[in-house]
Amino acid sequence: MISVLLADDQALVRAGFRALLNAEPDIRVVAEASDGLEAVKQAQQTHPDVVLMDIRMPGVDGLEATKRIAADPALAETRVVILTTFELDEYVFEALRTGASGFLVKDTEPVELLRGIRAVAAGDALLSPSVTRRVIGEFAGKGGPSRAVAPPAQLDQLTEREREVLVLVAEGLSNDEIAARLVISPATAKTHVSRTMIKLGARDRAQLVVYAYEAGLIRPGWLG
């Protein structure tokens, strides 16, 4: 059973998501929040698998709430998916830098929302939609108040193969696809991804993608 926390300041929006998610046999809404501070508290109390986080809420917004959840060691297994009205949103990029596992626009089709929740709960990042890479490409390198995902010195710790894997992750490839591209086993590909995440201090694959851009391994526009 995938447990979900809904964080949105609009009660009707939460009600719609709750009805959709609770109708699924493998998903259950365990808590709701109307602002970021409440979202953090509910996450700490319920330890959900996935948080659907509206980025613009009164008081503590979704960006700050995402930072706090991502920084809490007790919530290391909780994944945050940002909900936004606009695809190209600098706040979404900032959220990806600080720990979100991906994002969905609010007018996403229900089947895509369900697929996204299941993917994130399984440990994947919502990187397949081209809009995610466009967000990163649009805002990577423009600076901002947050820290970088990892300093350049950590990039030097990667082996040549791990750098190859990092670039392929940034292209949105799955472990199976990376394995096929490099002619290695899926288990070996998974090991390379895991070691790369550990060396760079990345929370998940989404942060690897951001880091690949900010380290200059991938440039906006390269992926089409």
PDB file of C-alpha atoms in Angstrom:
ATOM      1  CA  MET A   1       0.000   0.000   0.000  1.00  0.00           C
ATOM      2  CA  ILE A   2       1.381   3.413  -1.027  1.00  0.00           C
ATOM      3  CA  SER A   3       0.697   6.064   1.610  1.00  0.00           C
ATOM      4  CA  VAL A   4       0.210   9.635   0.394  1.00  0.00           C
ATOM      5  CA  LEU A   5       0.141  13.041   2.085  1.00  0.00           C
ATOM      6  CA  LEU A   6      -1.776  15.781   0.252  1.00  0.00           C
ATOM      7  CA  ALA A   7      -0.539  19.343   0.753  1.00  0.00           C
ATOM      8  CA  ASP A   8      -2.604  22.054  -0.948  1.00  0.00           C
ATOM      9  CA  ASP A   9      -4.246  25.167   0.419  1.00  0.00           C
ATOM     10  CA  GLN A  10      -7.438  24.580  -1.597  1.00  0.00           C
ATOM     11  CA  ALA A  11      -9.840  22.158   0.104  1.00  0.00           C
ATOM     12  CA  LEU A  12     -11.580  21.297  -3.156  1.00  0.00           C
ATOM     13  CA  VAL A  13      -8.310  20.355  -4.803  1.00  0.00           C
ATOM     14  CA  ARG A  14      -7.423  18.081  -1.892  1.00  0.00           C
ATOM     15  CA  ALA A  15     -10.881  16.511  -1.989  1.00  0.00           C
ATOM     16  CA  GLY A  16     -10.499  15.733  -5.683  1.00  0.00           C
ATOM     17  CA  PHE A  17      -7.102  14.148  -5.236  1.00  0.00           C
ATOM     18  CA  ARG A  18      -8.291  12.222  -2.184  1.00  0.00           C
ATOM     19  CA  ALA A  19     -11.276  10.742  -4.035  1.00  0.00           C
ATOM     20  CA  LEU A  20      -9.099   9.739  -6.987  1.00  0.00           C
ATOM     21  CA  LEU A  21      -6.318   8.187  -4.914  1.00  0.00           C
ATOM     22  CA  ASN A  22      -8.484   6.373  -2.371  1.00  0.00           C
ATOM     23  CA  ALA A  23     -10.365   4.700  -5.226  1.00  0.00           C
ATOM     24  CA  GLU A  24      -7.169   2.816  -6.095  1.00  0.00           C
ATOM     25  CA  PRO A  25      -6.561  -0.509  -4.321  1.00  0.00           C
ATOM     26  CA  ASP A  26      -2.869   0.169  -3.727  1.00  0.00           C
ATOM     27  CA  ILE A  27      -2.925   3.861  -2.704  1.00  0.00           C
ATOM     28  CA  ARG A  28      -4.210   5.434   0.509  1.00  0.00           C
ATOM     29  CA  VAL A  29      -4.290   9.092   1.585  1.00  0.00           C
ATOM     30  CA  VAL A  30      -3.038   9.104   5.178  1.00  0.00           C
ATOM     31  CA  ALA A  31      -2.982  12.852   5.884  1.00  0.00           C
ATOM     32  CA  GLU A  32      -3.710  16.297   4.465  1.00  0.00           C
ATOM     33  CA  ALA A  33      -2.267  19.758   4.982  1.00  0.00           C
ATOM     34  CA  SER A  34      -3.306  23.244   3.916  1.00  0.00           C
ATOM     35  CA  ASP A  35       0.112  24.874   4.257  1.00  0.00           C
ATOM     36  CA  GLY A  36       3.767  23.948   4.283  1.00  0.00           C
ATOM     37  CA  LEU A  37       4.252  23.963   8.041  1.00  0.00           C
ATOM     38  CA  GLU A  38       1.362  21.565   8.512  1.00  0.00           C
ATOM     39  CA  ALA A  39       2.714  19.416   5.669  1.00  0.00           C
ATOM     40  CA  VAL A  40       6.057  19.021   7.445  1.00  0.00           C
ATOM     41  CA  LYS A  41       4.337  18.161  10.742  1.00  0.00           C
ATOM     42  CA  GLN A  42       2.039  15.622   9.084  1.00  0.00           C
ATOM     43  CA  ALA A  43       4.971  14.070   7.240  1.00  0.00           C
ATOM     44  CA  GLN A  44       6.869  13.687  10.505  1.00  0.00           C
ATOM     45  CA  GLN A  45       3.859  12.067  12.147  1.00  0.00           C
ATOM     46  CA  THR A  46       2.728   9.738   9.348  1.00  0.00           C
ATOM     47  CA  HIS A  47       5.940   9.043   7.366  1.00  0.00           C
ATOM     48  CA  PRO A  48       4.151   8.831   3.990  1.00  0.00           C
ATOM     49  CA  ASP A  49       5.720   7.192   0.968  1.00  0.00           C
ATOM     50  CA  VAL A  50       4.796  10.164  -1.233  1.00  0.00           C
ATOM     51  CA  VAL A  51       3.915  13.813  -0.579  1.00  0.00           C
ATOM     52  CA  LEU A  52       1.938  15.671  -3.242  1.00  0.00           C
ATOM     53  CA  MET A  53       3.077  19.227  -2.517  1.00  0.00           C
ATOM     54  CA  ASP A  54       1.505  22.394  -3.902  1.00  0.00           C
ATOM     55  CA  ILE A  55       4.358  24.832  -4.348  1.00  0.00           C
ATOM     56  CA  ARG A  56       2.396  28.010  -3.571  1.00  0.00           C
ATOM     57  CA  MET A  57       0.739  27.990  -0.164  1.00  0.00           C
ATOM     58  CA  PRO A  58       0.334  30.654   2.534  1.00  0.00           C
ATOM     59  CA  GLY A  59       2.884  30.927   5.311  1.00  0.00           C
ATOM     60  CA  VAL A  60       5.504  28.250   4.814  1.00  0.00           C
ATOM     61  CA  ASP A  61       5.293  27.483   1.103  1.00  0.00           C
ATOM     62  CA  GLY A  62       5.815  24.183  -0.672  1.00  0.00           C
ATOM     63  CA  LEU A  63       9.435  24.965  -1.527  1.00  0.00           C
ATOM     64  CA  GLU A  64      10.450  25.484   2.097  1.00  0.00           C
ATOM     65  CA  ALA A  65       8.389  22.484   3.190  1.00  0.00           C
ATOM     66  CA  THR A  66      10.156  20.330   0.597  1.00  0.00           C
ATOM     67  CA  LYS A  67      13.544  21.501   1.888  1.00  0.00           C
ATOM     68  CA  ARG A  68      12.608  20.600   5.461  1.00  0.00           C
ATOM     69  CA  ILE A  69      11.266  17.171   4.535  1.00  0.00           C
ATOM     70  CA  ALA A  70      14.298  16.373   2.374  1.00  0.00           C
ATOM     71  CA  ALA A  71      16.651  17.458   5.173  1.00  0.00           C
ATOM     72  CA  ASP A  72      14.975  15.295   7.836  1.00  0.00           C
ATOM     73  CA  PRO A  73      16.866  11.972   8.209  1.00  0.00           C
ATOM     74  CA  ALA A  74      13.714  10.378   9.630  1.00  0.00           C
ATOM     75  CA  LEU A  75      11.951  11.079   6.312  1.00  0.00           C
ATOM     76  CA  ALA A  76      14.685   9.686   4.073  1.00  0.00           C
ATOM     77  CA  GLU A  77      12.216   7.289   2.443  1.00  0.00           C
ATOM     78  CA  THR A  78       9.554   9.947   1.820  1.00  0.00           C
ATOM     79  CA  ARG A  79       9.427  11.304  -1.733  1.00  0.00           C
ATOM     80  CA  VAL A  80       8.024  14.720  -2.624  1.00  0.00           C
ATOM     81  CA  VAL A  81       6.229  15.395  -5.893  1.00  0.00           C
ATOM     82  CA  ILE A  82       5.628  19.078  -6.596  1.00  0.00           C
ATOM     83  CA  LEU A  83       2.247  20.171  -7.932  1.00  0.00           C
ATOM     84  CA  THR A  84       2.341  23.312 -10.040  1.00  0.00           C
ATOM     85  CA  THR A  85       0.102  25.274 -12.393  1.00  0.00           C
ATOM     86  CA  PHE A  86       2.930  26.201 -14.737  1.00  0.00           C
ATOM     87  CA  GLU A  87       5.456  23.892 -16.401  1.00  0.00           C
ATOM     88  CA  LEU A  88       8.349  26.361 -16.616  1.00  0.00           C
ATOM     89  CA  ASP A  89       8.559  27.529 -13.044  1.00  0.00           C
ATOM     90  CA  GLU A  90      11.781  28.555 -11.318  1.00  0.00           C
ATOM     91  CA  TYR A  91      10.353  27.404  -7.987  1.00  0.00           C
ATOM     92  CA  VAL A  92       9.926  23.904  -9.396  1.00  0.00           C
ATOM     93  CA  PHE A  93      13.591  23.859 -10.402  1.00  0.00           C
ATOM     94  CA  GLU A  94      14.581  25.056  -6.953  1.00  0.00           C
ATOM     95  CA  ALA A  95      12.477  22.270  -5.429  1.00  0.00           C
ATOM     96  CA  LEU A  96      14.233  19.690  -7.603  1.00  0.00           C
ATOM     97  CA  ARG A  97      17.584  21.030  -6.419  1.00  0.00           C
ATOM     98  CA  THR A  98      16.604  20.695  -2.785  1.00  0.00           C
ATOM     99  CA  GLY A  99      15.065  17.248  -2.755  1.00  0.00           C
ATOM    100  CA  ALA A 100      11.842  16.889  -4.748  1.00  0.00           C
ATOM    101  CA  SER A 101      11.633  13.723  -6.848  1.00  0.00           C
ATOM    102  CA  GLY A 102       9.818  15.415  -9.705  1.00  0.00           C
ATOM    103  CA  PHE A 103       6.776  17.460 -10.489  1.00  0.00           C
ATOM    104  CA  LEU A 104       3.347  17.291 -12.099  1.00  0.00           C
ATOM    105  CA  VAL A 105       1.208  20.078 -13.489  1.00  0.00           C
ATOM    106  CA  LYS A 106      -2.202  20.263 -11.851  1.00  0.00           C
ATOM    107  CA  ASP A 107      -4.074  19.528 -15.079  1.00  0.00           C
ATOM    108  CA  THR A 108      -2.249  16.203 -15.471  1.00  0.00           C
ATOM    109  CA  GLU A 109      -4.545  13.386 -16.584  1.00  0.00           C
ATOM    110  CA  PRO A 110      -5.599  11.140 -13.653  1.00  0.00           C
ATOM    111  CA  VAL A 111      -3.889   8.103 -15.154  1.00  0.00           C
ATOM    112  CA  GLU A 112      -0.613  10.057 -15.361  1.00  0.00           C
ATOM    113  CA  LEU A 113      -0.947  11.203 -11.759  1.00  0.00           C
ATOM    114  CA  LEU A 114      -1.453   7.624 -10.583  1.00  0.00           C
ATOM    115  CA  ARG A 115       1.430   6.389 -12.707  1.00  0.00           C
ATOM    116  CA  GLY A 116       3.652   9.137 -11.301  1.00  0.00           C
ATOM    117  CA  ILE A 117       2.819   8.312  -7.687  1.00  0.00           C
ATOM    118  CA  ARG A 118       3.546   4.643  -8.245  1.00  0.00           C
ATOM    119  CA  ALA A 119       6.820   5.424 -10.025  1.00  0.00           C
ATOM    120  CA  VAL A 120       8.066   7.695  -7.253  1.00  0.00           C
ATOM    121  CA  ALA A 121       7.014   5.226  -4.561  1.00  0.00           C
ATOM    122  CA  ALA A 122       9.030   2.568  -6.385  1.00  0.00           C
ATOM    123  CA  GLY A 123      12.137   4.743  -6.168  1.00  0.00           C
ATOM    124  CA  ASP A 124      12.078   6.352  -9.606  1.00  0.00           C
ATOM    125  CA  ALA A 125      12.066  10.067 -10.300  1.00  0.00           C
ATOM    126  CA  LEU A 126       9.494  11.767 -12.511  1.00  0.00           C
ATOM    127  CA  LEU A 127      12.049  12.561 -15.192  1.00  0.00           C
ATOM    128  CA  SER A 128      10.516  11.047 -18.284  1.00  0.00           C
ATOM    129  CA  PRO A 129       8.246  13.950 -19.278  1.00  0.00           C
ATOM    130  CA  SER A 130      10.200  16.332 -21.480  1.00  0.00           C
ATOM    131  CA  VAL A 131       8.850  19.274 -19.479  1.00  0.00           C
ATOM    132  CA  THR A 132      10.931  18.208 -16.477  1.00  0.00           C
ATOM    133  CA  ARG A 133      14.122  18.460 -18.509  1.00  0.00           C
ATOM    134  CA  ARG A 134      12.930  21.766 -20.015  1.00  0.00           C
ATOM    135  CA  VAL A 135      12.504  23.181 -16.502  1.00  0.00           C
ATOM    136  CA  ILE A 136      16.027  22.104 -15.599  1.00  0.00           C
ATOM    137  CA  GLY A 137      17.401  23.384 -18.884  1.00  0.00           C
ATOM    138  CA  GLU A 138      15.630  26.711 -18.453  1.00  0.00           C
ATOM    139  CA  PHE A 139      16.846  27.473 -14.960  1.00  0.00           C
ATOM    140  CA  ALA A 140      20.095  25.529 -14.518  1.00  0.00           C
ATOM    141  CA  GLY A 141      23.072  27.814 -14.224  1.00  0.00           C
ATOM    142  CA  LYS A 142      21.024  30.907 -13.396  1.00  0.00           C
ATOM    143  CA  GLY A 143      22.099  30.762  -9.783  1.00  0.00           C
ATOM    144  CA  GLY A 144      19.781  31.271  -6.859  1.00  0.00           C
ATOM    145  CA  PRO A 145      19.762  31.277  -3.095  1.00  0.00           C
ATOM    146  CA  SER A 146      20.104  27.529  -2.536  1.00  0.00           C
ATOM    147  CA  ARG A 147      23.247  25.480  -2.300  1.00  0.00           C
ATOM    148  CA  ALA A 148      24.495  23.510  -5.279  1.00  0.00           C
ATOM    149  CA  VAL A 149      23.672  19.823  -5.220  1.00  0.00           C
ATOM    150  CA  ALA A 150      27.366  18.940  -4.832  1.00  0.00           C
ATOM    151  CA  PRO A 151      30.657  20.864  -5.065  1.00  0.00           C
ATOM    152  CA  PRO A 152      32.975  20.209  -8.046  1.00  0.00           C
ATOM    153  CA  ALA A 153      35.391  18.231  -5.872  1.00  0.00           C
ATOM    154  CA  GLN A 154      32.823  15.484  -5.522  1.00  0.00           C
ATOM    155  CA  LEU A 155      32.572  15.130  -9.288  1.00  0.00           C
ATOM    156  CA  ASP A 156      36.253  14.205  -9.277  1.00  0.00           C
ATOM    157  CA  GLN A 157      35.425  11.194  -7.109  1.00  0.00           C
ATOM    158  CA  LEU A 158      33.414   9.599  -9.916  1.00  0.00           C
ATOM    159  CA  THR A 159      34.968   6.968 -12.124  1.00  0.00           C
ATOM    160  CA  GLU A 160      34.756   7.371 -15.888  1.00  0.00           C
ATOM    161  CA  ARG A 161      31.938   4.829 -15.996  1.00  0.00           C
ATOM    162  CA  GLU A 162      30.048   6.628 -13.225  1.00  0.00           C
ATOM    163  CA  ARG A 163      30.286   9.865 -15.206  1.00  0.00           C
ATOM    164  CA  GLU A 164      28.843   8.041 -18.203  1.00  0.00           C
ATOM    165  CA  VAL A 165      26.011   6.754 -16.044  1.00  0.00           C
ATOM    166  CA  LEU A 166      25.370  10.240 -14.627  1.00  0.00           C
ATOM    167  CA  VAL A 167      24.935  11.648 -18.130  1.00  0.00           C
ATOM    168  CA  LEU A 168      22.568   8.820 -19.082  1.00  0.00           C
ATOM    169  CA  VAL A 169      20.498   9.377 -15.942  1.00  0.00           C
ATOM    170  CA  ALA A 170      20.325  13.040 -16.938  1.00  0.00           C
ATOM    171  CA  GLU A 171      18.923  11.955 -20.286  1.00  0.00           C
ATOM    172  CA  GLY A 172      16.097  10.285 -18.391  1.00  0.00           C
ATOM    173  CA  LEU A 173      17.169   6.681 -19.015  1.00  0.00           C
ATOM    174  CA  SER A 174      16.047   3.904 -16.668  1.00  0.00           C
ATOM    175  CA  ASN A 175      18.488   1.360 -15.243  1.00  0.00           C
ATOM    176  CA  ASP A 176      17.466  -1.153 -17.909  1.00  0.00           C
ATOM    177  CA  GLU A 177      18.026   1.428 -20.645  1.00  0.00           C
ATOM    178  CA  ILE A 178      21.405   2.410 -19.199  1.00  0.00           C
ATOM    179  CA  ALA A 179      22.364  -1.266 -19.114  1.00  0.00           C
ATOM    180  CA  ALA A 180      21.432  -1.691 -22.771  1.00  0.00           C
ATOM    181  CA  ARG A 181      23.329   1.451 -23.802  1.00  0.00           C
ATOM    182  CA  LEU A 182      26.516   0.456 -21.967  1.00  0.00           C
ATOM    183  CA  VAL A 183      26.160  -3.302 -22.616  1.00  0.00           C
ATOM    184  CA  ILE A 184      26.168  -4.195 -18.922  1.00  0.00           C
ATOM    185  CA  SER A 185      23.657  -5.973 -16.698  1.00  0.00           C
ATOM    186  CA  PRO A 186      20.740  -4.029 -15.129  1.00  0.00           C
ATOM    187  CA  ALA A 187      22.108  -4.948 -11.692  1.00  0.00           C
ATOM    188  CA  THR A 188      25.475  -3.409 -12.571  1.00  0.00           C
ATOM    189  CA  ALA A 189      23.762  -0.293 -13.910  1.00  0.00           C
ATOM    190  CA  LYS A 190      21.793   0.009 -10.664  1.00  0.00           C
ATOM    191  CA  THR A 191      25.010  -0.317  -8.674  1.00  0.00           C
ATOM    192  CA  HIS A 192      26.701   2.452 -10.689  1.00  0.00           C
ATOM    193  CA  VAL A 193      23.671   4.746 -10.173  1.00  0.00           C
ATOM    194  CA  SER A 194      23.632   4.046  -6.436  1.00  0.00           C
ATOM    195  CA  ARG A 195      27.364   4.695  -6.061  1.00  0.00           C
ATOM    196  CA  THR A 196      27.060   7.914  -8.040  1.00  0.00           C
ATOM    197  CA  MET A 197      24.247   9.108  -5.790  1.00  0.00           C
ATOM    198  CA  ILE A 198      26.265   8.315  -2.670  1.00  0.00           C
ATOM    199  CA  LYS A 199      29.398  10.083  -3.916  1.00  0.00           C
ATOM    200  CA  LEU A 200      27.480  13.207  -4.947  1.00  0.00           C
ATOM    201  CA  GLY A 201      25.236  13.222  -1.888  1.00  0.00           C
ATOM    202  CA  ALA A 202      22.144  13.124  -4.101  1.00  0.00           C
ATOM    203  CA  ARG A 203      18.816  12.183  -2.543  1.00  0.00           C
ATOM    204  CA  ASP A 204      17.531  10.545  -5.709  1.00  0.00           C
ATOM    205  CA  ARG A 205      17.782  10.499  -9.504  1.00  0.00           C
ATOM    206  CA  ALA A 206      16.130  13.903  -9.832  1.00  0.00           C
ATOM    207  CA  GLN A 207      19.037  15.534  -8.031  1.00  0.00           C
ATOM    208  CA  LEU A 208      21.471  13.646 -10.258  1.00  0.00           C
ATOM    209  CA  VAL A 209      19.840  15.258 -13.295  1.00  0.00           C
ATOM    210  CA  VAL A 210      20.100  18.734 -11.795  1.00  0.00           C
ATOM    211  CA  TYR A 211      23.713  18.131 -10.852  1.00  0.00           C
ATOM    212  CA  ALA A 212      24.611  16.906 -14.341  1.00  0.00           C
ATOM    213  CA  TYR A 213      23.359  20.232 -15.721  1.00  0.00           C
ATOM    214  CA  GLU A 214      25.037  22.367 -13.096  1.00  0.00           C
ATOM    215  CA  ALA A 215      28.341  20.497 -13.507  1.00  0.00           C
ATOM    216  CA  GLY A 216      28.243  21.113 -17.257  1.00  0.00           C
ATOM    217  CA  LEU A 217      27.976  17.435 -18.198  1.00  0.00           C
ATOM    218  CA  ILE A 218      24.690  18.169 -19.988  1.00  0.00           C
ATOM    219  CA  ARG A 219      23.721  21.454 -21.585  1.00  0.00           C
ATOM    220  CA  PRO A 220      20.203  22.808 -22.092  1.00  0.00           C
ATOM    221  CA  GLY A 221      18.981  21.800 -25.517  1.00  0.00           C
ATOM    222  CA  TRP A 222      21.147  18.694 -25.836  1.00  0.00           C
ATOM    223  CA  LEU A 223      18.237  16.380 -25.096  1.00  0.00           C
ATOM    224  CA  GLY A 224      15.817  17.895 -27.578  1.00  0.00           C
TER     225      GLY A 224
END
